[in-house]
Coordinates of C-alpha atoms in Angstrom, one line a residue:
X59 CA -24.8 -27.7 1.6
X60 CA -26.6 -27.4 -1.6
X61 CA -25.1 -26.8 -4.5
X62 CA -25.4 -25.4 -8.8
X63 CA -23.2 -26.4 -11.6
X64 CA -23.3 -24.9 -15.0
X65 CA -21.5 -25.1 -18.3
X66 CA -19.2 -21.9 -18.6
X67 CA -17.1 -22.8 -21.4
X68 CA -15.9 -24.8 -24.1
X69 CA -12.2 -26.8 -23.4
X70 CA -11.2 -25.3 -26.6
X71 CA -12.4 -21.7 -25.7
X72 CA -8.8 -20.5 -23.0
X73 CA -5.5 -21.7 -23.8
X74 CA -2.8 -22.3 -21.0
X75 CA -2.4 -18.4 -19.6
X76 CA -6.2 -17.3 -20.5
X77 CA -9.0 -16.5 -18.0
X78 CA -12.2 -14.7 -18.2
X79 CA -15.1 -14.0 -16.0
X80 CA -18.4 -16.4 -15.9
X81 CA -21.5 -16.6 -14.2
X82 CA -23.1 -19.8 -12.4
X83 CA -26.2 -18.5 -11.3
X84 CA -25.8 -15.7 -9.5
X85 CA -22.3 -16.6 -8.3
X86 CA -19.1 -14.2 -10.3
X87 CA -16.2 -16.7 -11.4
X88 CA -12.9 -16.1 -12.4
X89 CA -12.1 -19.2 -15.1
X90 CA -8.5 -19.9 -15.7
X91 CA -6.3 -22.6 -17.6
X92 CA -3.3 -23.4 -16.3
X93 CA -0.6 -25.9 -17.6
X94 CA -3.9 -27.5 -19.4
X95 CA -6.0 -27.7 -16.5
X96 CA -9.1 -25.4 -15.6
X97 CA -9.5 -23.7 -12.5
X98 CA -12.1 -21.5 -10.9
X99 CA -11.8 -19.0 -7.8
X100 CA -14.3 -15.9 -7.1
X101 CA -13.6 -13.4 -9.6
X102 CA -13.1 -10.2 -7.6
X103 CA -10.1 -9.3 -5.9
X104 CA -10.4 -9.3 -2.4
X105 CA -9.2 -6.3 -1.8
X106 CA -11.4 -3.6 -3.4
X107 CA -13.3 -6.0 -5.4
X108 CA -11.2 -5.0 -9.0
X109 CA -12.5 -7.7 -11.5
X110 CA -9.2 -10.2 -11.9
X111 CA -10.1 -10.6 -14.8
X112 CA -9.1 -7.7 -16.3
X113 CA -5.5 -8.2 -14.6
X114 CA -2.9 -10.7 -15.4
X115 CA -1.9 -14.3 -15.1
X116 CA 1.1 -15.6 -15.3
X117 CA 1.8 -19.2 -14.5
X118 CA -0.2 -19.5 -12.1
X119 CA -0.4 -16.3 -10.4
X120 CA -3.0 -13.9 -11.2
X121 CA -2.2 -10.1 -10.6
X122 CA -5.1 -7.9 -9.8
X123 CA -5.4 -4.4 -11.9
X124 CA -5.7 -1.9 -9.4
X125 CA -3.1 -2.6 -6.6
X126 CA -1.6 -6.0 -7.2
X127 CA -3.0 -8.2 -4.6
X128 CA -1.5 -11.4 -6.0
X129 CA -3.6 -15.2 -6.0
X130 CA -2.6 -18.6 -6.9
X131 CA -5.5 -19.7 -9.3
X132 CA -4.7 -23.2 -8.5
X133 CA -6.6 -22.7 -4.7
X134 CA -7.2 -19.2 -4.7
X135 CA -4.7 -18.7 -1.4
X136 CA -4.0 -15.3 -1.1
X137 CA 0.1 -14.2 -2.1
X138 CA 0.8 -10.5 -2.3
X139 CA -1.3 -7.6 -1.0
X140 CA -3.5 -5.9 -0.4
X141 CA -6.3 -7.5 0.9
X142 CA -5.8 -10.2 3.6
X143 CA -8.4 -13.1 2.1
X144 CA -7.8 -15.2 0.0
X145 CA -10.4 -16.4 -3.2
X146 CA -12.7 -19.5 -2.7
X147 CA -11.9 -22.0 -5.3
X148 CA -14.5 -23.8 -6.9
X149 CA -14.5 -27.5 -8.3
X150 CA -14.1 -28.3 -12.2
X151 CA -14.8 -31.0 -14.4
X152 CA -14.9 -31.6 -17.7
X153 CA -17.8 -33.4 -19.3
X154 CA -16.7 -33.9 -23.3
X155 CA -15.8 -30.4 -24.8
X156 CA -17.7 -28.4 -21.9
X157 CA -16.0 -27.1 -18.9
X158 CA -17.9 -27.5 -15.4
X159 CA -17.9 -25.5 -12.7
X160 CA -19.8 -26.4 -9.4
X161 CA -20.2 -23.7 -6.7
X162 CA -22.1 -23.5 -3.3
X163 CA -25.6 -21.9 -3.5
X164 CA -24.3 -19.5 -0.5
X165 CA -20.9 -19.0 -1.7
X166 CA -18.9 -16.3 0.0
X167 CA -16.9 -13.9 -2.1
X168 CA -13.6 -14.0 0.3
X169 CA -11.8 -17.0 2.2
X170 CA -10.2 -16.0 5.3
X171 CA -7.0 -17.9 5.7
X172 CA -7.0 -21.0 7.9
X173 CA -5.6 -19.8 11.3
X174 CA -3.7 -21.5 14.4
X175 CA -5.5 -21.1 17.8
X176 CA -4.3 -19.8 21.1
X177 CA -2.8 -22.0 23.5
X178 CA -3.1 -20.6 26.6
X179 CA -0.5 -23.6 27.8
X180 CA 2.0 -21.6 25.6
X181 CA 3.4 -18.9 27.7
X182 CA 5.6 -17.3 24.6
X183 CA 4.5 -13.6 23.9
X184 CA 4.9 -12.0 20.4
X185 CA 5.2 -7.9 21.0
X186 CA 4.0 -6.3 18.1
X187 CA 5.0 -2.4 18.9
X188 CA 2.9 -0.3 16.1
X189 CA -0.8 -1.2 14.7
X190 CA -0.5 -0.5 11.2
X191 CA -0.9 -2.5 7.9
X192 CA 2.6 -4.1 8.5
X193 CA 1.6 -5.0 12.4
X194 CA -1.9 -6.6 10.9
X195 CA -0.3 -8.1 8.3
X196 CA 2.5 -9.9 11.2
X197 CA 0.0 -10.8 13.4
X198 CA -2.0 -12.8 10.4
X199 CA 1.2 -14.4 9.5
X200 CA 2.0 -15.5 13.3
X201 CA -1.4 -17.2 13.2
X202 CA -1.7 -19.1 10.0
X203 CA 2.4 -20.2 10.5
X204 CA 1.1 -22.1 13.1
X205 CA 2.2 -19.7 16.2
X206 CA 0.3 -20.6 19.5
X207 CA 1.7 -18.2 21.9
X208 CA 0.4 -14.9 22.8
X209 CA 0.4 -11.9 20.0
X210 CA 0.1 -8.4 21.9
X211 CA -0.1 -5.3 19.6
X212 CA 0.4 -2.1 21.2
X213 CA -0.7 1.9 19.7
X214 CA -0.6 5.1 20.6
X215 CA -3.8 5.3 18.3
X216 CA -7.6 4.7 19.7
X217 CA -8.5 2.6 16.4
X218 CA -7.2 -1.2 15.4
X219 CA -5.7 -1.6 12.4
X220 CA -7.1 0.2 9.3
X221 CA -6.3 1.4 6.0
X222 CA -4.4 4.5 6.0
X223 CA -3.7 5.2 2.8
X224 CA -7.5 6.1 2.4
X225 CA -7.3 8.9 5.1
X226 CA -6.1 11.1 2.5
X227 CA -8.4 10.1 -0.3
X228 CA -12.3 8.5 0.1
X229 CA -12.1 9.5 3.7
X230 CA -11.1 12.7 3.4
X231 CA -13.4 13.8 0.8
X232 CA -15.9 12.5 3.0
X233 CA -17.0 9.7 0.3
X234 CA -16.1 6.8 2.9
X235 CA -17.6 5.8 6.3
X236 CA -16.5 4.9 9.0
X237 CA -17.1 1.3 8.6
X238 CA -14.7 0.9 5.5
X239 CA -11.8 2.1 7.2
X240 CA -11.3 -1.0 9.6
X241 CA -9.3 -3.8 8.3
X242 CA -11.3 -6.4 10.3
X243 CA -13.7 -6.1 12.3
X244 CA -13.5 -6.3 16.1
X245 CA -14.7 -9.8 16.1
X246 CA -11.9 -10.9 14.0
X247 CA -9.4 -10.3 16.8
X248 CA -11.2 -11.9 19.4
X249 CA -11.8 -14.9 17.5
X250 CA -8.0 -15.4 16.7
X251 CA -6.4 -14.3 20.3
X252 CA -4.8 -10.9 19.0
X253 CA -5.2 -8.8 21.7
X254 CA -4.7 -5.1 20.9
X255 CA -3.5 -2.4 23.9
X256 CA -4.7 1.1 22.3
X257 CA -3.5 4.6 23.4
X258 CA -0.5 2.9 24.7
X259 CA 2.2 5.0 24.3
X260 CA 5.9 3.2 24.3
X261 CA 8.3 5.3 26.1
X262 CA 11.2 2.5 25.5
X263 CA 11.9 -0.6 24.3
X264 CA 15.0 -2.3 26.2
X265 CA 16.6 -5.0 23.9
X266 CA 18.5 -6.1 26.1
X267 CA 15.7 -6.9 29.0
X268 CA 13.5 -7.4 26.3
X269 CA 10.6 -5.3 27.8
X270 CA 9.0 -2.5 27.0
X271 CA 7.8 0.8 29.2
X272 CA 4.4 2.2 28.9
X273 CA 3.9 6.3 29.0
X274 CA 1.7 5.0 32.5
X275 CA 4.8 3.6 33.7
X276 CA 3.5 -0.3 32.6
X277 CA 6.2 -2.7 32.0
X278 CA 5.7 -5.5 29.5
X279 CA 8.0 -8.5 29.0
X280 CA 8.2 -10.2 25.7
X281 CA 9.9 -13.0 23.7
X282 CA 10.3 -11.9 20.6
X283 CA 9.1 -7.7 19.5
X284 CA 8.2 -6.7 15.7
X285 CA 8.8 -2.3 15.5
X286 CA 6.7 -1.5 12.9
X287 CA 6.0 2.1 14.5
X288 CA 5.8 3.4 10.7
X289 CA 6.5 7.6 11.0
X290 CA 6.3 10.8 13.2
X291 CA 5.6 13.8 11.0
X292 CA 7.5 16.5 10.3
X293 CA 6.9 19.9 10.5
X294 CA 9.0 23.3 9.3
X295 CA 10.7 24.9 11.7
X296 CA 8.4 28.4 11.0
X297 CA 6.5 30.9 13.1
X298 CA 3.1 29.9 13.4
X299 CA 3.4 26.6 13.0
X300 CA 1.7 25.8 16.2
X301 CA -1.2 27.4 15.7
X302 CA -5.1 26.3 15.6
X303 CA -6.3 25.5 12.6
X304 CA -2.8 24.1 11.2
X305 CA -2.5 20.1 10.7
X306 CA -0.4 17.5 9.4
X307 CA -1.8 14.3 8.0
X308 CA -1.0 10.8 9.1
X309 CA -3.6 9.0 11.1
X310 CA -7.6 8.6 10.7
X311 CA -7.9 11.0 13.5
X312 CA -6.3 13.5 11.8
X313 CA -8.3 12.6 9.0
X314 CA -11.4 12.8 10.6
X315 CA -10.3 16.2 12.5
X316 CA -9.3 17.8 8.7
X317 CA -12.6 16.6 7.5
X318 CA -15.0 18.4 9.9
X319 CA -12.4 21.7 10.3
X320 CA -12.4 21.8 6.4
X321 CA -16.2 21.9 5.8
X322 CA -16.4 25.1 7.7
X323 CA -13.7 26.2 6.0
X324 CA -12.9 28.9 2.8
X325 CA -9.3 28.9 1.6
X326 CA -6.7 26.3 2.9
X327 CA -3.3 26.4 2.0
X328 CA -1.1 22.9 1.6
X329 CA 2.5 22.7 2.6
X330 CA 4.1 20.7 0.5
X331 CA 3.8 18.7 -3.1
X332 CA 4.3 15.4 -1.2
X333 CA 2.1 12.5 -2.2
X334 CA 0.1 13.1 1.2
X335 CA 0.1 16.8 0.1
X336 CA -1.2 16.9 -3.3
X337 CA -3.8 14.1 -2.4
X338 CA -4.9 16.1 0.8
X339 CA -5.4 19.1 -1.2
X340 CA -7.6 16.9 -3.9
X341 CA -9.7 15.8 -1.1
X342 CA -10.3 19.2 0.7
X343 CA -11.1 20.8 -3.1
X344 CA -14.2 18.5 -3.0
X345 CA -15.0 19.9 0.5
X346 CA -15.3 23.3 -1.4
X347 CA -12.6 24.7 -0.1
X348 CA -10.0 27.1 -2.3
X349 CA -6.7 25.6 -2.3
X350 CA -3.5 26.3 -2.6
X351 CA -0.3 24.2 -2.6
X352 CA 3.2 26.1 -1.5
X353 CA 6.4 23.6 -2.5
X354 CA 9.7 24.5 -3.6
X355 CA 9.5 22.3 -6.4
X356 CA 8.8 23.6 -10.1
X357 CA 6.3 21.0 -10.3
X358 CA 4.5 18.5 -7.8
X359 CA 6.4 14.7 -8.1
X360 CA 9.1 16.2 -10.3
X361 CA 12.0 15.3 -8.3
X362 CA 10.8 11.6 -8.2
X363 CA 9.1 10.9 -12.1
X364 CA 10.4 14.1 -13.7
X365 CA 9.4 17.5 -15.3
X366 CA 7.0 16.0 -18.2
X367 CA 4.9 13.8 -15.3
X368 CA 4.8 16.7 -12.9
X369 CA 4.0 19.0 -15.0
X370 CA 0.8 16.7 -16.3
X371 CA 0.0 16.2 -12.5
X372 CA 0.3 20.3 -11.5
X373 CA -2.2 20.3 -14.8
X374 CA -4.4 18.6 -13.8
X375 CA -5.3 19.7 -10.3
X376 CA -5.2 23.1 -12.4
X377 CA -8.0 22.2 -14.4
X378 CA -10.0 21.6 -10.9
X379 CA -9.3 25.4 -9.6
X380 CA -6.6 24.3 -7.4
X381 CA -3.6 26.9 -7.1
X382 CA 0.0 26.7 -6.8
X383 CA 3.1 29.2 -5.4
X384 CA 6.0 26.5 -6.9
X385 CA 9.9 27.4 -6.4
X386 CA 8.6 29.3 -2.9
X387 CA 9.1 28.2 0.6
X388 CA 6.6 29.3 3.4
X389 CA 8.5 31.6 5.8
X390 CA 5.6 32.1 8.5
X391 CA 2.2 31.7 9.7
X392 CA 0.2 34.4 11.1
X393 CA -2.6 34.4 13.6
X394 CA -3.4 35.0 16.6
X395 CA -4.7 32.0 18.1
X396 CA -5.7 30.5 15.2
X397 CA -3.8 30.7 11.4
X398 CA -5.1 33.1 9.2
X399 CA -2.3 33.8 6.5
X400 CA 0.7 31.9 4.9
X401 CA 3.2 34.1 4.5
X402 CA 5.8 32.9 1.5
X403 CA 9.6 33.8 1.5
X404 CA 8.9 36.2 -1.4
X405 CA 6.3 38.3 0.9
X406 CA 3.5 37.4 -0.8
X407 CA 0.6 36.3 2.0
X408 CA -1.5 34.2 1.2
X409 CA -4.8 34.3 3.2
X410 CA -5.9 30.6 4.7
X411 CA -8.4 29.8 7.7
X412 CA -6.8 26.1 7.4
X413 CA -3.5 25.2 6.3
X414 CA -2.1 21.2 6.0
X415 CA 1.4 20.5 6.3
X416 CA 3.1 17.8 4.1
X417 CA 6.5 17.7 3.9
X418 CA 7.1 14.1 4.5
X419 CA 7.8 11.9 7.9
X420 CA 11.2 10.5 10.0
X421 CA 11.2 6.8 11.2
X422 CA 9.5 6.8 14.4
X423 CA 12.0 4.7 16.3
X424 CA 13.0 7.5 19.2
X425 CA 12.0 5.0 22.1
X426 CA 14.0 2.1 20.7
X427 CA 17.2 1.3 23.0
X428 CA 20.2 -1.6 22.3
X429 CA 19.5 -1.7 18.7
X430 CA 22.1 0.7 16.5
X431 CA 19.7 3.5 14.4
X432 CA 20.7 4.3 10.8
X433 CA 21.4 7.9 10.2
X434 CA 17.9 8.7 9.2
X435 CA 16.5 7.1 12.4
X436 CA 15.6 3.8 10.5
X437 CA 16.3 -0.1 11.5
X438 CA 18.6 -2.1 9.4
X439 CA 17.2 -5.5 9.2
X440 CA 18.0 -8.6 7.1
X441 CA 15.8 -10.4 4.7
X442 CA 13.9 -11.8 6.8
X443 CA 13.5 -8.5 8.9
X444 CA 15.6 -9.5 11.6
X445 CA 17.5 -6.8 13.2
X446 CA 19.3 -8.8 16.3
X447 CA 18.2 -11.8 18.4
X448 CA 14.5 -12.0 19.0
X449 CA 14.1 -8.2 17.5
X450 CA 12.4 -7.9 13.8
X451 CA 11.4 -4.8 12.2
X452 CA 9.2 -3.6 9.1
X453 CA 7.1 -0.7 7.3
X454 CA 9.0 2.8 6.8
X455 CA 11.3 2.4 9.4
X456 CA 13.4 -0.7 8.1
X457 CA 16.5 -0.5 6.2
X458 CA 15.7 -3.9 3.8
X459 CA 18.0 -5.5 1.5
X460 CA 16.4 -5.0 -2.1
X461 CA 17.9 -5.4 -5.7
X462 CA 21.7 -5.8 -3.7
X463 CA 21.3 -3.0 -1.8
X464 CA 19.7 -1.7 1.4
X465 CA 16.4 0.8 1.1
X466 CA 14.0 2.0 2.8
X467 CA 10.6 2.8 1.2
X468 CA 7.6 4.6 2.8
X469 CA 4.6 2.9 0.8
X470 CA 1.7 1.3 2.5
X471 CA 1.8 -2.0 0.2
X472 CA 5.5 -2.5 1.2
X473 CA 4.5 -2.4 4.5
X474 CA 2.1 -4.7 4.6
X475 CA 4.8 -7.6 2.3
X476 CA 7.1 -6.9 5.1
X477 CA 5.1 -7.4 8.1
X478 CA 3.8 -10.4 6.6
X479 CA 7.0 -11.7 5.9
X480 CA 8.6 -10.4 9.7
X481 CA 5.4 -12.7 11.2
X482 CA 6.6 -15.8 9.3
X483 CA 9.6 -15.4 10.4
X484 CA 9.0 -14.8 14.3
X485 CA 6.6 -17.7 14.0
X486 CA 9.6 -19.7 13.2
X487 CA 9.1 -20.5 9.4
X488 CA 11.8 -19.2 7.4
X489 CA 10.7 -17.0 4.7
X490 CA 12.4 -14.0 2.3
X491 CA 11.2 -10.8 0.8
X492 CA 11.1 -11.5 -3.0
X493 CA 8.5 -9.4 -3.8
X494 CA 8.4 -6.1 -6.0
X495 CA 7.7 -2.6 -4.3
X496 CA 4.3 -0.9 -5.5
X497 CA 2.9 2.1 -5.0
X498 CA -0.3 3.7 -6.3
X499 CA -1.6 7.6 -6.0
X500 CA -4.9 8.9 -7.0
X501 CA -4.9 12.6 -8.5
X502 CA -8.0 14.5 -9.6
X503 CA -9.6 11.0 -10.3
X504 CA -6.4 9.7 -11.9
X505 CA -5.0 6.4 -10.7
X506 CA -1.7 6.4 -11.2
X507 CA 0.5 3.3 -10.4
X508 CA 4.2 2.9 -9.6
X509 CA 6.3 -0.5 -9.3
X510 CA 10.1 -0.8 -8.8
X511 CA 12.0 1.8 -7.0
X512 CA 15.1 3.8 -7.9
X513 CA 16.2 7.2 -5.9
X514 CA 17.3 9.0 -8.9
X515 CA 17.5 7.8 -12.7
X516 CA 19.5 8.5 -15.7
X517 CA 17.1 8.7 -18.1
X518 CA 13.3 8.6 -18.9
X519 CA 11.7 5.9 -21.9
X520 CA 8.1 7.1 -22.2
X521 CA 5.5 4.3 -23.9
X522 CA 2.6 6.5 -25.2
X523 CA 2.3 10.4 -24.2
X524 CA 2.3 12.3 -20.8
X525 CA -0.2 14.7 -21.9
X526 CA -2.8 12.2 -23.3
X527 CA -2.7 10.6 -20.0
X528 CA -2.0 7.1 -21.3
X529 CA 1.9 5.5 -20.7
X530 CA 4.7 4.1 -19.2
X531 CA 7.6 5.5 -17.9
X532 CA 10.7 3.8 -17.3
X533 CA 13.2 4.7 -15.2
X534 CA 16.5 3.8 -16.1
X535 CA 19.8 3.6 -13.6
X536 CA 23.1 2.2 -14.9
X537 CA 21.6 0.8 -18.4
X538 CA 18.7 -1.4 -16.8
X539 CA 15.3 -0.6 -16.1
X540 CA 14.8 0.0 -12.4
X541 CA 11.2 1.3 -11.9
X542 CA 8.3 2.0 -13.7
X543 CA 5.0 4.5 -13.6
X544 CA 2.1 3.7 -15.3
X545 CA -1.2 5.8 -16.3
X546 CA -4.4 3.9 -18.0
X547 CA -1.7 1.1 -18.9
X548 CA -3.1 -1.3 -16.3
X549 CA -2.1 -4.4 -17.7
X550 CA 1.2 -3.5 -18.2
X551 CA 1.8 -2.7 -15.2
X552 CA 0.7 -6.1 -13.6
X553 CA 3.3 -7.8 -16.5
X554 CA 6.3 -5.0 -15.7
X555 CA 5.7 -6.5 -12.0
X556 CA 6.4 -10.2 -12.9
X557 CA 9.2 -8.7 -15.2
X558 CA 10.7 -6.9 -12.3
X559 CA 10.3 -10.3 -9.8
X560 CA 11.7 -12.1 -12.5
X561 CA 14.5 -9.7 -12.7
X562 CA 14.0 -10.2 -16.4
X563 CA 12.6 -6.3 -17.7
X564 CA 13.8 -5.5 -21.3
X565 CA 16.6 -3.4 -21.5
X566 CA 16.7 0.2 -22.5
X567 CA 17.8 -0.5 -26.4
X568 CA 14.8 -3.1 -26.7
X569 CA 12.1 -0.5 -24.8
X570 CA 13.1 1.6 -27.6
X571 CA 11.3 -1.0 -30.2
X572 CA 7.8 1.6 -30.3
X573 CA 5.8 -2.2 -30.9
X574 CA 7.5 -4.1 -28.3
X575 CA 4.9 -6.5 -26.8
X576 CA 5.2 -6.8 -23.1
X577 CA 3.2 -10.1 -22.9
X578 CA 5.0 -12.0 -25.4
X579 CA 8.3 -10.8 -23.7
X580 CA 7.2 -11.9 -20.5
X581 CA 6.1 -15.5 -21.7
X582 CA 9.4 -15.7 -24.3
X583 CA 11.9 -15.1 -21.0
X584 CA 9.8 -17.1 -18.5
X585 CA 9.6 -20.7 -20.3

């Protein structure tokens, strides 16, 4: 292996906390200095390629901007999602007052984690029931925890893991292919003995006999089963409904179905202000389609960030000729075979050739037997996703103790920390959830991120304006900070995310301070 080495800085140039982004020769590097000591890793995130620079460290933890995949700078290993490689690390001397860095002439931009190999002497099988984020996520954790034994996934689905939450976004608008969906590639699975049964439908999964039925009457026995089955959509019960031409929005063949149906199609009418909603009808406005969004909100997200945000949001999809019947519930669909009009509970009719239904999902846990269901259909697990002996569940159906309480939170990054963190567990190493939910929408273009999570608040502390479309918002419950949105405040949001692991956020009385510095706060509570 051959090899460059350059000078990229000067000792005196980052102080403990500091990182920027270098070059040896054609090679990106991310430079940090932590506790006195350089370090250097590849400097895009691993994920989308976001430049880590412009994120945050802290200690020695480096936050990515756009959606908070987390790396120790010390190695590069990958901590939080998304993404599932880690950085490469590079070595670092220093000669004098000039830092080093050596890198590889062929040096890759991702590390895949080191990984265990299958033992076909070990006859243990790991069911994973579900292929979503939080079943990839398990199955990765299994491996590099040392695991042996046989990991089976099983889905309904004809696809292998792959990134949902772009279904309603790049995929939809027809901006990504095919090939950027997949979360690895088929080779990946092969390589690391995880064997994936697709358009297998589970029928039931006996706890107590610890095997599962197949829809073709299959019967699998297992050791220990993760249900990560995520949601089943759910649709009004209304006339129509049933008809051609009418879709809800959930997996990339839905997606894919939306996509071709909406490119032939005029005016489309969108059920709901959901998230899955509102980004469904951005994504089939860019298919030139005429769109209108029927909700019974006043304004899309209200319920959930308030008036002042929603109103912003409902705005800006304005501004892009999108149309909206607010405070109305749909009270049929008409067609014959196939919908052609929306009919709304005032009588107005609304005239659509396509119509997409978001009005949210119900745990998808129907088939699960000798395990009690919450009321909403969920699992309740403990904190290491256990939910009885040899049975482990994560992603929007677990119940999960957070903040001393139990939730249960339908966002694709908390799936993937709890799948993660079921698979360490299952492989027998003993780990917790300590992380911080995160969620991120995009609207008209605009990237806005969420971290914490709070059902309802008591008040609202805005940093910045709404209507500029630069602030925070904090959500307060019970005189403490327990979420917080973000627009164009990118940084902030990566610090408000250590503040919140921390459990360390400011208080409402010091938010207050208009030149309160988030950054200093963080290092003045964390020394």
């Amino acid at each position: 292996m051959t090899f460059q080495q350059a000078k990229v800085a000067r000792v005196s140039e980052l102080a403990p906390g500091e990182m920027k982004q270098v070059k040896v020769g054609d090679t990106e590097v991310l430079l940090a200095c932590y506790q006195d000591e350089f370090f250097a890793t590849a400097a895009h995130c691993t994920h989308y390629g976001a430049p880590l620079e412009k994120g945050f460290l802290h200690g020695k933890r480096v936050v990515c901007p756009w959606h908070h995949a987390c790396f120790d700078i010390t190695n590069g290993d990958h901590l939080e999602p998304p993404g599932c490689n880690s950085l490469p690390s590079f070595e670092v001397s220093i000669v004098g007052e000039e830092v080093m860095v050596k890198v590889p002439n062929d040096a890759p931009e991702q590390r895949e984690p080191d990984m265990q190999s299958r033992d076909k002497a070990n006859p243990q099988l790991n069911l994973i029931i579900g292929a979503g984020t939080a079943a990839q996520y398990a199955a990765e954790a299994m491996r590099s925890s040392g695991y042996s034994g046989r990991i089976l996934m099983l889905t309904k689905e004809a696809e292998s893991p792959y990134d949902r939450v772009n279904c309603s976004k790049e995929y939809l608008q027809d901006e990504a292919p095919e090939e950027w969906m997949a979360l690895r590639p088929p080779e990946f699975y092969e390589k690391h003995a995880i064997e994936i049964m697709k358009e297998a439908s589970v029928i039931e999964l006996n706890t107590h006999q610890k095997e599962v039925r197949l829809s073709d009457g299959q019967l699998i026995s297992y050791d220990k089963v993760l249900i990560c089955t995520g949601g089943d959509v759910q649709k009004p019960e209304i006339m129509g409904v049933d008809l051609d031409n009418v879709f809800t929005l959930r997996s990339l063949k839905d997606s894919r179905e939306i996509k071709e149906k909406a490119k032939k199609a005029k005016k489309v009418v969108v059920i709901g202000a959901s998230f899955i909603g509102m980004e469904g009808a951005w994504s089939i406005s860019t298919l030139d389609c005429e769109v209108t969004v029927v909700a019974p909100v006043a304004h899309p997200f209200a319920p959930v960030w308030g008036d002042e945000v929603g109103m912003m949001i409902q705005k800006l999809h304005e501004e892009q000729g999108i149309q909206f019947r607010l405070g109305h519930k749909v009270s049929r669909l008409q067609g014959d075979t196939r919908v052609n009009s929306v009919v709304l509970d005032n009588g107005e009719e609304l005239e659509a050739d396509l119509v997409l239904i978001g009005v949210g999902v119900k745990p998808a846990t129907s088939y699960v037997k000798g395990v009690a269901l919450a009321e909403d259909g969920g699992i309740v697990v403990d904190k290491n996703f256990n939910a009885g002996k040899d049975i482990y569940a994560a992603g929007d159906i677990a119940h999960f103790p957070y903040k001393g309480g139990l939730v249960r939170i339908e966002h694709w990054r908390v799936a993937c920390q709890q799948g993660r963190i079921a698979g360490y567990n299952m492989a027998g190493q003993y780990r917790t959830y300590e992380s911080v939910p995160f969620f991120w929408t995009a609207q008209q273009g605009l990237n806005i991120r969420y971290v914490g999570h709070v059902k309802d608040y008591d008040d609202i502390i805005y940093h910045g304006k709404v209507e500029e479309k630069e602030f925070l918002a904090f959500y307060i419950k019970e005189s403490k900070v327990k979420a917080v949105l973000g627009v164009n405040r990118d940084v902030e949001m990566a610090i408000l995310e250590e503040l919140l692991r921390l459990d360390q956020m400011p208080d409402p009385s010091q938010l207050k301070q208009p030149q309160l510095d988030l950054k200093a706060y963080l290092l003045s509570v964390s020394n």
